[in-house]
Coordinates of C-alpha atoms and ligand atoms in Angstrom, one line a residue:
M1 CA 19.1 9.5 21.6
S2 CA 15.2 9.6 19.3
E3 CA 15.2 6.2 18.1
T4 CA 13.4 7.8 14.7
S5 CA 12.0 5.5 11.3
T6 CA 11.7 6.0 8.1
S7 CA 8.4 7.6 6.4
A8 CA 7.0 5.3 3.5
A9 CA 8.3 7.7 1.1
D10 CA 11.4 6.6 1.4
G11 CA 11.8 3.3 -1.3
P12 CA 13.9 1.2 -0.7
N13 CA 17.1 1.5 -2.3
E14 CA 17.2 4.8 -1.0
T15 CA 20.0 4.9 1.7
P16 CA 21.2 8.2 2.2
P17 CA 25.1 9.0 0.4
F18 CA 27.3 8.0 3.8
R19 CA 30.2 10.6 4.5
D20 CA 33.1 10.4 6.3
R21 CA 34.5 12.0 9.6
L22 CA 36.8 14.7 9.8
A23 CA 40.4 12.8 10.2
F24 CA 42.2 15.4 9.7
D25 CA 43.3 19.2 10.0
L26 CA 41.0 21.8 8.1
D27 CA 41.0 25.6 7.6
V28 CA 37.8 27.3 6.1
D29 CA 36.1 30.1 6.3
I30 CA 32.8 29.1 7.7
C31 CA 32.5 25.9 10.2
V32 CA 28.6 25.2 10.0
V33 CA 28.1 22.9 13.5
G34 CA 25.0 20.4 12.2
A35 CA 23.3 18.7 9.5
G36 CA 20.1 19.8 9.4
L37 CA 17.8 22.3 7.3
A38 CA 19.4 25.1 9.2
G39 CA 22.9 24.2 9.0
L40 CA 22.3 23.0 5.3
T41 CA 20.9 26.0 4.2
V42 CA 23.7 28.0 5.4
A43 CA 26.6 25.2 3.7
R44 CA 25.3 25.7 0.6
E45 CA 24.4 29.5 0.5
A46 CA 27.5 30.5 2.1
A47 CA 29.4 27.8 -1.0
R48 CA 27.1 29.5 -3.5
L49 CA 28.3 33.2 -2.5
G50 CA 32.1 31.8 -3.8
A51 CA 33.5 30.7 0.7
S52 CA 35.0 27.4 1.9
V53 CA 32.6 25.5 4.1
A54 CA 32.6 23.0 6.4
V55 CA 29.5 21.1 8.3
L56 CA 30.0 19.1 11.3
E57 CA 27.2 16.9 12.2
G58 CA 27.9 14.6 15.3
R59 CA 25.5 11.9 13.6
Q60 CA 24.3 12.1 10.2
V61 CA 22.7 14.8 7.7
G62 CA 19.2 15.0 9.1
W63 CA 19.3 12.1 12.1
N64 CA 17.1 14.2 13.9
A65 CA 13.5 17.0 13.3
S66 CA 14.8 17.7 9.4
G67 CA 14.9 14.2 8.2
H68 CA 11.6 13.6 10.6
H69 CA 9.0 15.8 9.6
L70 CA 5.8 16.6 7.8
G71 CA 6.8 18.8 5.0
T72 CA 4.9 21.6 5.2
V73 CA 6.0 24.7 4.1
M74 CA 3.8 27.9 5.1
P75 CA 4.8 31.2 5.6
G76 CA 5.1 33.1 9.4
F77 CA 7.1 32.1 13.1
G78 CA 5.7 29.5 15.8
L79 CA 4.4 33.6 17.1
P80 CA 1.0 34.1 16.8
V81 CA 1.2 37.5 14.3
A82 CA -1.0 39.8 16.2
D83 CA 1.6 38.9 19.1
L84 CA 4.6 40.0 16.6
I85 CA 2.6 43.4 16.0
E86 CA 3.3 44.0 19.3
R87 CA 6.2 43.3 20.1
V88 CA 8.1 44.9 17.4
G89 CA 5.2 47.3 15.8
L90 CA 4.0 46.7 13.0
Q91 CA 7.2 47.7 10.2
D92 CA 9.3 45.7 11.6
A93 CA 6.6 42.8 12.1
R94 CA 5.6 43.5 8.4
E95 CA 9.8 43.0 7.3
L96 CA 9.9 39.8 9.3
W97 CA 6.8 38.6 8.1
A98 CA 8.7 39.1 4.1
L99 CA 11.5 37.1 5.5
S100 CA 9.6 34.5 6.3
K101 CA 7.9 34.7 3.2
E102 CA 11.0 34.6 1.2
G103 CA 12.0 30.9 2.9
A104 CA 8.9 29.4 2.3
D105 CA 9.9 30.7 -1.5
Y106 CA 13.3 29.5 -1.6
V107 CA 12.6 26.1 0.1
R108 CA 9.7 25.6 -3.2
A109 CA 12.5 27.3 -5.6
T110 CA 14.5 24.2 -4.3
A111 CA 11.8 21.4 -3.5
T112 CA 11.3 21.0 -7.6
E113 CA 11.6 17.3 -9.2
E114 CA 14.7 19.1 -11.2
L115 CA 17.0 19.8 -8.1
I116 CA 15.6 16.7 -6.2
P117 CA 13.7 14.2 -7.6
G118 CA 10.9 12.9 -6.1
I119 CA 10.7 15.3 -3.7
S120 CA 6.9 15.6 -5.0
P121 CA 5.8 19.0 -4.1
S122 CA 1.9 19.7 -4.1
D123 CA -0.1 22.5 -3.4
G124 CA -2.0 23.8 -0.5
A125 CA -2.5 24.2 3.3
L126 CA -5.6 24.6 5.8
E127 CA -5.4 25.8 9.4
V128 CA -8.6 25.2 10.8
S129 CA -10.2 26.3 13.8
N130 CA -11.5 23.4 16.7
V131 CA -14.0 26.4 17.9
D132 CA -16.3 28.9 16.4
I133 CA -14.9 31.9 15.9
G134 CA -15.9 34.1 12.3
E135 CA -14.9 37.3 14.3
A136 CA -11.6 36.5 14.7
L137 CA -10.9 35.4 11.9
I138 CA -12.4 37.5 9.6
S139 CA -9.6 39.7 11.2
R140 CA -7.0 37.6 11.3
L141 CA -7.5 37.2 7.8
Q142 CA -8.1 40.7 6.6
A143 CA -3.8 41.5 9.1
L144 CA -2.5 38.9 6.6
T145 CA -4.2 40.6 2.9
E146 CA -4.1 44.1 3.8
D147 CA -1.0 44.3 6.4
F148 CA 1.3 40.9 5.2
A149 CA 0.0 40.7 1.4
T150 CA -0.5 37.3 2.1
D151 CA -2.4 34.6 -0.6
V152 CA -5.0 33.9 2.3
E153 CA -9.3 32.7 1.7
G154 CA -11.1 32.7 4.2
W155 CA -13.0 29.3 4.4
Q156 CA -16.9 28.7 6.6
V157 CA -17.5 26.1 8.4
D158 CA -19.4 24.4 5.8
R159 CA -16.7 24.5 3.3
V160 CA -14.6 23.0 5.5
R161 CA -16.7 20.3 7.3
S162 CA -16.9 19.4 2.3
V163 CA -13.8 18.4 2.8
L164 CA -13.0 17.0 6.1
R165 CA -16.1 15.2 6.7
T166 CA -15.8 15.3 10.7
G167 CA -17.5 17.7 13.4
R168 CA -14.9 18.5 15.2
Y169 CA -13.6 21.8 13.1
F170 CA -15.4 24.9 12.1
H171 CA -13.5 27.7 10.1
G172 CA -10.4 27.2 8.2
I173 CA -7.8 29.9 6.5
Y174 CA -6.7 28.4 3.1
Y175 CA -2.8 28.9 2.6
P176 CA -2.9 27.9 -1.4
K177 CA 0.6 29.4 -2.2
A178 CA 1.6 26.9 0.9
L179 CA 2.9 23.6 -0.7
Q180 CA 4.4 20.1 1.1
I181 CA 7.3 18.2 0.1
D182 CA 9.2 15.1 0.8
G183 CA 10.9 15.8 4.4
R184 CA 13.6 12.8 4.5
K185 CA 14.2 13.6 0.6
Y186 CA 14.4 17.4 1.0
V187 CA 16.9 17.7 3.6
H188 CA 19.5 14.7 1.5
G189 CA 18.5 16.8 -1.6
L190 CA 19.3 20.0 0.6
A191 CA 22.6 17.9 1.4
A192 CA 23.7 17.0 -1.9
L193 CA 23.4 20.5 -3.5
A194 CA 25.1 22.0 -0.5
T195 CA 28.2 19.4 -1.4
R196 CA 27.3 20.4 -5.3
A197 CA 27.9 24.2 -4.1
G198 CA 31.3 23.1 -2.8
A199 CA 30.8 22.7 0.9
R200 CA 32.2 19.9 2.8
I201 CA 30.2 17.4 5.1
F202 CA 31.5 15.7 7.4
E203 CA 29.4 13.1 9.3
E204 CA 30.2 11.3 12.5
T205 CA 31.6 14.4 13.8
P206 CA 30.9 15.8 17.0
V207 CA 32.0 19.6 18.2
V208 CA 33.2 18.9 21.2
S209 CA 34.2 22.7 22.1
I210 CA 35.2 25.4 20.4
D211 CA 37.4 28.5 20.9
F212 CA 35.8 31.9 20.3
S213 CA 38.4 33.8 20.7
G214 CA 40.5 35.7 18.4
I215 CA 39.9 36.4 14.2
R216 CA 40.3 32.5 13.9
K217 CA 38.3 30.8 15.6
R218 CA 39.2 26.9 17.1
I219 CA 36.6 24.0 16.8
V220 CA 37.9 21.0 18.4
T221 CA 36.1 17.2 17.6
P222 CA 37.5 13.9 18.6
S223 CA 39.4 13.0 15.7
A224 CA 39.9 16.5 13.7
R225 CA 40.5 20.4 14.6
L226 CA 39.4 22.7 12.5
R227 CA 40.2 27.2 11.9
A228 CA 37.4 28.9 11.0
T229 CA 36.8 32.9 10.8
H230 CA 32.7 31.8 10.9
I231 CA 31.1 29.1 12.9
V232 CA 27.5 29.0 12.6
L233 CA 25.6 27.3 16.0
A234 CA 23.1 25.3 14.0
G235 CA 22.5 22.5 16.3
N236 CA 19.6 22.8 17.9
V237 CA 18.5 21.2 21.2
H238 CA 21.5 18.6 21.1
L239 CA 24.2 21.4 20.4
G240 CA 25.4 20.6 23.9
A241 CA 28.9 21.5 25.4
P242 CA 30.3 23.8 22.6
L243 CA 27.7 26.5 24.2
K244 CA 25.8 24.9 26.4
R245 CA 24.0 28.1 27.1
L246 CA 22.3 28.8 24.2
S247 CA 21.3 25.1 24.2
D248 CA 19.9 26.2 27.5
T249 CA 18.1 29.2 25.8
L250 CA 16.3 26.2 23.5
L251 CA 13.2 24.2 25.2
P252 CA 12.9 20.7 23.9
V253 CA 10.2 19.1 22.9
W254 CA 9.5 15.5 21.4
R255 CA 6.9 16.3 18.6
Y256 CA 5.6 12.4 17.1
A257 CA 4.2 11.5 14.0
A258 CA 2.9 7.9 12.4
L259 CA 2.4 6.9 9.1
T260 CA -1.1 4.3 8.4
E261 CA -1.2 1.5 6.5
P262 CA -3.5 2.3 3.4
L263 CA -6.8 3.0 3.8
G264 CA -8.0 2.6 0.7
E265 CA -11.0 4.6 -0.4
R266 CA -13.0 5.3 3.1
L267 CA -9.9 7.3 3.3
A268 CA -10.7 9.6 0.4
E269 CA -14.4 9.2 2.2
A270 CA -13.2 11.2 5.3
I271 CA -11.0 14.1 3.9
G272 CA -11.0 15.4 0.8
F273 CA -8.5 18.1 1.2
P274 CA -5.7 16.9 -1.4
G275 CA -2.7 19.1 1.3
S276 CA -1.8 20.0 4.8
V277 CA -3.9 20.1 7.6
A278 CA -3.2 21.8 11.2
D279 CA -5.3 22.5 13.6
S280 CA -5.3 26.6 15.1
D281 CA -4.5 25.5 19.1
G282 CA -1.5 23.6 17.3
I283 CA -2.1 20.4 18.6
D284 CA -3.0 18.2 15.4
H285 CA -1.5 18.3 11.5
F286 CA -1.8 15.7 9.1
R287 CA -1.8 15.0 5.2
I288 CA -2.5 12.2 2.8
V289 CA 0.7 10.2 1.0
D290 CA 0.8 8.1 -1.1
G291 CA -2.9 8.3 -1.9
D292 CA -4.4 6.5 0.6
R293 CA -2.4 7.3 3.8
L294 CA -2.1 9.6 6.4
L295 CA 0.5 11.1 7.7
W296 CA -0.2 13.0 11.1
A297 CA 1.3 14.3 13.8
S298 CA 0.2 15.0 17.3
P299 CA 1.6 13.5 20.2
E300 CA 4.8 15.9 22.4
T301 CA 7.2 15.5 25.7
T302 CA 9.8 17.3 26.5
W303 CA 12.1 14.1 27.4
D304 CA 13.1 11.0 24.9
A305 CA 11.2 8.5 24.4
R306 CA 10.7 6.5 22.1
P307 CA 8.3 7.1 18.7
K308 CA 6.9 3.7 18.7
R309 CA 5.2 4.1 21.9
F310 CA 3.0 7.1 20.1
G311 CA 1.1 5.0 17.3
A312 CA -1.8 3.8 19.4
A313 CA -2.3 7.8 20.5
V314 CA -2.0 8.5 16.6
Q315 CA -4.9 5.8 16.7
R316 CA -6.9 7.2 18.6
R317 CA -6.5 11.1 17.4
I318 CA -7.3 10.1 14.4
A319 CA -10.4 7.9 16.0
T320 CA -11.1 10.9 17.5
L321 CA -12.3 13.2 14.8
F322 CA -12.6 11.4 12.2
P323 CA -14.7 8.2 13.6
Q324 CA -15.2 7.1 10.3
L325 CA -12.1 5.8 10.0
G326 CA -12.1 3.4 13.1
K327 CA -9.1 2.4 14.3
V328 CA -6.9 2.5 11.5
P329 CA -3.3 0.1 10.9
I330 CA -0.4 1.9 12.3
S331 CA 2.4 1.1 9.9
D332 CA 5.4 3.9 11.5
T333 CA 6.3 5.9 13.9
F334 CA 8.8 8.9 13.7
G335 CA 9.4 11.6 15.9
G336 CA 12.4 14.8 16.3
A337 CA 13.3 17.3 19.0
V338 CA 12.0 21.0 18.3
G339 CA 13.5 23.5 19.8
V340 CA 10.8 26.3 20.9
T341 CA 12.1 29.9 22.3
V342 CA 10.3 31.7 25.1
H343 CA 8.9 34.2 22.9
G344 CA 7.9 31.7 20.4
M345 CA 10.4 33.4 17.7
P346 CA 14.1 31.2 16.3
Q347 CA 16.9 32.6 16.9
I348 CA 19.0 34.1 14.0
G349 CA 21.8 36.4 14.2
Q350 CA 25.5 36.8 15.0
L351 CA 26.5 36.2 19.0
R352 CA 29.8 38.1 18.8
R353 CA 32.2 39.2 16.0
G354 CA 32.4 35.8 13.5
L355 CA 29.8 33.3 15.5
W356 CA 26.1 33.3 14.5
V357 CA 23.5 31.1 15.6
A358 CA 20.4 29.4 13.7
S359 CA 18.0 27.8 16.0
G360 CA 15.3 28.2 17.6
F361 CA 12.6 27.1 14.7
G362 CA 10.0 25.1 16.7
R363 CA 7.3 23.3 15.0
Q364 CA 7.6 25.8 12.4
G365 CA 11.0 24.8 11.0
L366 CA 11.0 24.6 7.0
N367 CA 10.7 28.7 6.1
T368 CA 12.4 30.0 8.8
S369 CA 15.3 27.6 8.6
A370 CA 15.5 28.4 5.1
L371 CA 15.1 32.6 6.2
A372 CA 17.8 31.5 8.8
G373 CA 20.0 30.1 6.3
Q374 CA 20.0 33.2 3.4
L375 CA 20.2 35.5 5.8
I376 CA 23.0 34.9 7.7
A377 CA 24.9 33.7 4.4
R378 CA 24.0 36.8 3.1
S379 CA 25.2 38.6 6.0
I380 CA 28.4 37.2 6.3
L381 CA 29.2 37.7 2.7
W382 CA 28.0 40.6 1.4
G383 CA 27.3 42.8 4.2
D384 CA 23.0 41.8 4.7
D385 CA 22.4 43.5 8.1
R386 CA 17.9 41.7 8.1
W387 CA 19.7 40.0 11.0
R388 CA 19.4 42.5 12.8
L389 CA 15.4 42.3 12.9
F390 CA 15.9 39.2 15.4
S391 CA 17.3 40.8 17.9
P392 CA 14.4 42.2 20.3
F393 CA 13.8 38.8 21.0
E394 CA 17.1 37.8 22.8
L395 CA 18.3 34.5 23.9
V396 CA 15.9 33.6 26.9
W397 CA 17.4 31.4 29.5
A398 CA 13.6 27.9 29.0
G399 CA 14.5 27.8 32.6
G400 CA 16.6 24.3 32.5
T401 CA 14.5 21.0 34.0
T402 CA 12.2 23.4 35.6
G403 CA 11.4 24.8 32.7
R404 CA 10.6 21.5 31.0
V405 CA 8.6 20.0 33.8
A406 CA 6.7 23.8 33.2
G407 CA 6.9 22.9 29.4
H408 CA 5.0 19.8 30.2
F409 CA 2.3 20.7 32.3
I410 CA 1.6 24.5 30.2
G411 CA 1.4 22.1 26.8
L412 CA -1.1 19.4 28.6
W413 CA -3.0 22.2 30.1
A414 CA -3.3 23.8 26.9
R415 CA -4.4 20.8 24.9
G416 CA -6.8 20.2 27.9
A417 CA -7.9 24.1 27.4
S418 CA -8.5 22.9 23.2
A419 CA -10.5 19.9 24.0
A420 CA -12.6 22.2 26.4
A421 CA -13.5 24.8 24.0
G422 CA -13.9 22.9 21.0
V423 CA -16.4 20.7 23.3
L424 CA -18.0 23.7 24.3
A425 CA -18.0 25.3 19.8
R426 CA -19.6 21.7 19.5
Y427 CA -22.5 22.1 22.3
R428 CA -23.4 26.1 21.3
E429 CA -23.5 24.6 17.7
G430 CA -25.7 21.3 19.0
A431 CA -27.9 24.0 20.8
R432 CA -28.5 26.0 17.9
A433 CA -29.0 23.5 15.7
R434 CA -31.9 21.4 17.7
E435 CA -33.4 25.5 19.1
R436 CA -33.9 26.3 14.6
L437 CA -35.7 23.4 14.4
R438 CA -37.8 23.7 17.2
E439 CA -38.6 27.1 15.9
A440 CA -39.5 25.5 12.1
R441 CA -41.6 22.8 13.7
L442 CA -43.5 25.2 16.2
A443 CA -44.6 27.9 12.9
E444 CA -45.7 24.5 10.9
A445 CA -48.1 23.5 13.8
N446 CA -49.0 27.5 14.3
L447 CA -49.4 27.6 10.0
K448 CA -51.6 23.4 10.4
A449 CA -53.7 25.6 12.7
G450 CA -54.5 27.8 10.9
T451 CA -52.7 30.4 13.5
R452 CA -50.9 33.3 13.3
G453 CA -47.8 32.0 15.9
P454 CA -45.2 34.2 16.7
A455 CA -42.4 34.6 14.1
P456 CA -39.0 32.7 14.5
R457 CA -36.5 34.5 16.7
H458 CA -34.1 34.0 14.5
P459 CA -34.6 32.8 10.5
P460 CA -33.5 29.0 9.5
Q461 CA -30.0 29.3 8.6
P462 CA -29.1 28.4 4.8
A463 CA -27.0 25.5 4.1
A464 CA -23.9 27.6 3.2
R465 CA -23.3 31.6 2.9
P466 CA -20.3 33.0 1.3
M467 CA -17.5 34.3 3.8
P468 CA -18.7 37.9 4.2
P469 CA -16.0 40.6 3.4
P470 CA -13.2 41.2 6.1
A471 CA -15.2 43.7 8.5
P472 CA -13.5 47.0 10.0
R473 CA -10.9 45.3 12.6
Q474 CA -12.0 44.8 16.4
S475 CA -11.9 48.5 18.8
E476 CA -10.8 48.1 22.0
E477 CA -14.9 47.9 23.0
D478 CA -15.6 45.5 20.8
G479 CA -12.8 43.6 22.1
K480 CA -14.9 43.7 25.7
A481 CA -17.5 42.8 23.9
Y482 CA -16.7 39.7 22.4
P483 CA -14.1 38.2 24.9
H484 CA -14.0 35.1 23.5
A485 CA -13.0 36.1 20.2
S486 CA -10.3 38.3 21.7
Q487 CA -8.7 35.6 23.5
E488 CA -9.5 33.6 20.5
S489 CA -7.5 35.8 17.8
E490 CA -4.8 35.9 20.6
R491 CA -4.2 32.0 20.4
I492 CA -4.3 31.4 16.8
S493 CA -1.1 31.1 15.3
D494 CA 0.3 31.6 12.1
G495 CA 0.4 28.6 10.4
R496 CA 2.0 27.2 13.1
M497 CA 2.5 23.1 12.9
Ligands
FAD1 C1 6.9 16.0 14.0 C2 7.8 16.8 13.4 C3 6.4 17.0 12.2 C4 7.3 18.3 11.4 N1 7.1 18.9 10.8 C5 7.2 20.3 10.4 C6 6.0 20.5 8.8 O1 5.7 20.2 8.6 N2 6.4 21.8 8.9 C7 8.1 22.5 9.7 O2 8.5 24.0 8.8 N3 8.5 22.3 10.3 C8 8.2 20.9 11.0 N4 9.0 20.0 12.1 C9 9.9 21.3 12.7 C10 11.1 21.2 11.6 O3 11.8 20.0 11.7 C11 12.3 21.7 12.5 O4 12.2 23.2 13.3 C12 14.0 21.6 11.9 O5 14.1 20.5 11.2 C13 14.8 22.1 13.0 O6 16.1 22.2 12.5 P1 18.1 22.5 12.6 O7 18.4 22.3 11.2 O8 17.4 23.2 13.9 O9 17.7 21.2 13.8 P2 18.1 19.6 13.5 O10 17.3 18.8 12.5 O11 17.9 19.3 14.8 O12 19.0 19.7 13.1 C14 20.8 20.0 13.7 C15 21.9 18.8 14.0 O13 22.9 19.7 14.6 C16 23.2 18.3 14.9 N5 24.3 18.4 16.4 C17 23.7 18.7 17.2 N6 24.8 19.4 17.9 C18 25.8 18.9 16.9 C19 27.5 19.1 17.7 N7 27.8 19.6 18.8 N8 28.2 18.7 17.2 C20 27.9 18.3 15.4 N9 26.5 18.2 15.2 C21 26.0 18.3 16.3 C22 22.6 17.5 15.6 O14 22.5 16.3 15.4 C23 21.9 17.4 14.2 O15 21.8 16.7 13.0 C24 8.5 19.4 12.3 C25 9.3 18.0 13.3 C26 9.1 17.2 13.8 C27 9.4 16.4 14.9

C-alpha cells in the first residue's frame, strides 16, 4: 500500500466522513468497483440518470492517486496529439479531443464553491519546453487551435522567462481555460455529490471475485454479495483478483509530490505565474499554493515506495530549476500509483455485455476520468455509444514484472535524454548570445577606428519579439530538413502531467 499524506490545503478538522463496509446482500442496477475519480464520476452520473448504484471501495474514498494529485485540469490525453491523429485519423482524433474537453468542462462545472466548498478553483496552465523548439511549437499551436478548437496561446522564450525566472525553460503553450483545484477536496466532494444523487458508497469493501456470466452478475466481497446488471471496473492498478488480466494491461507508475513550507516573497520573485506549470517531457509539474508554498511533483518509480523518501529529490529538482530558491524546506510528501497503458490512451468501454472498464488514466486523470464517467453512465442508461471511439486502443498486456523493469529503464532514459537535450539547447542559446556580443564589439571597434568593417552576420536581436503567426504546416521535406524539430514535436505531450 502506498504511504500517502494529505496536502496543506486540508484543514485540521476536515477528516473525510467515515463510510460503512457492505455487510448485507444487495441488488442494484450498477455496481462500481473503486471509489477514485473514475468510479465516483460514473456513480454520480448514473445515479443522476435514475439508476440504483453501489460503489464498493477496498479501502477509502480517494485512497490512491485520486486523493493525492496536483489538481491540474487540462484537455487532452497522455498520447501526443500528432500520434493520436496518426493512430485514428483526423476526424476521430477531433472527436476524441472534444470528449477530453468535455471531461475538463465537467470538472469545471463540478468544482465550484457552491457544490464543493473550499475547492478554490483558479485558471490557467502553462506547458513549457526545456528545449528550444519554436518551429515545432508553432505547428502544434496550429493543430490545437485550427483542428482541435482549443484555446491556447504561444509564448516566446522571453515571456516564459518573465514569469518563470529560470534559464531552463524556452517556449511555452498557455491554456487559459485550464484550471487547478484542491485535489483532495474534489474527490471527497465528488463522493458527497454521488451520495446526494442517490449512489451508495461502501468503504473497506474489497471486491474479491466476480461472476460475469448471466444477465445479473454476482459480485463477492468478504462480508456480503451483490447482484447487478452492470459492473464498472474502476479499480485502476489495484483491481487485482476480480480481473487480473485487466490489471496486467496497466503499467503501474508511482508518482510522488512534495509541498514546501511557506517560502515568503522570494517565491514570487522566482515564479510569477499563478497557474500550473508542466514541462513538455512530463517530468516536472508544479504550482504555487497558499500564496507562498510550492506544490511540486516529479519523481517516479515503477514500484511502491514511501513518499517520504522522495522529499529530498523534489528539493534537489527545485534547486536545479530555481537555484535562487536554494534548498527549500519540505513540509509534506505524498504520492499514488497511476495506471499507464501501452498506447497512452485510457481504457474506456464495454468488455462484454454489462461489464465496463474505466481505467488507465495515467498522469492526466482529471479530465479523462470525468469523460469516462459521463460516457459510461450515458452508454448504460441512454445507449450513447461514443465510447467506441476508444475501441482502436485495445487492452494490451503491459509486460508484467518485465514490463515494470523495462518501464523503469525507459523512464530513466527519457529523463536522461530530456536533461541532455536541455543542456544542448542551453549551450546553443549561450553560444548564440556570445556570438552576437562578439560581433557587436567588433562593429563598435570598427566604428571607433573609423574603418568600415564587415556587417555583422546576425543583427542584434530585440529583447522580446511577438509570436509570429502560425506558419504553414511542415511538409515531409521540411521535416527532413529539421530532424530535431520533428522529433521534438513528436515528444511534446498535449497537456501531459
Ligand atoms: C502525484 C500525482 C499528481 C497527479 N497530478 C495530476 C494532475 O494534476 N492532473 C491530472 O489530471 N491527473 C493527475 N494525476 C493523475 C490522477 O490522479 C489519476 O489519473 C487518477 O486519480 C486516477 O483515478 P482512478 O479513479 O482511475 O484510480 P484510483 O485513484 O487508483 O482509484 C481506484 C480505487 O479503486 C479501489 N480498488 C481497486 N481495486 C479494488 C477492488 N478489487 N475492490 C474494491 N476497490 C478497489 C482502490 O482502492 C482505489 O481507491 C496525478 C497523480 C499523482 C500520483
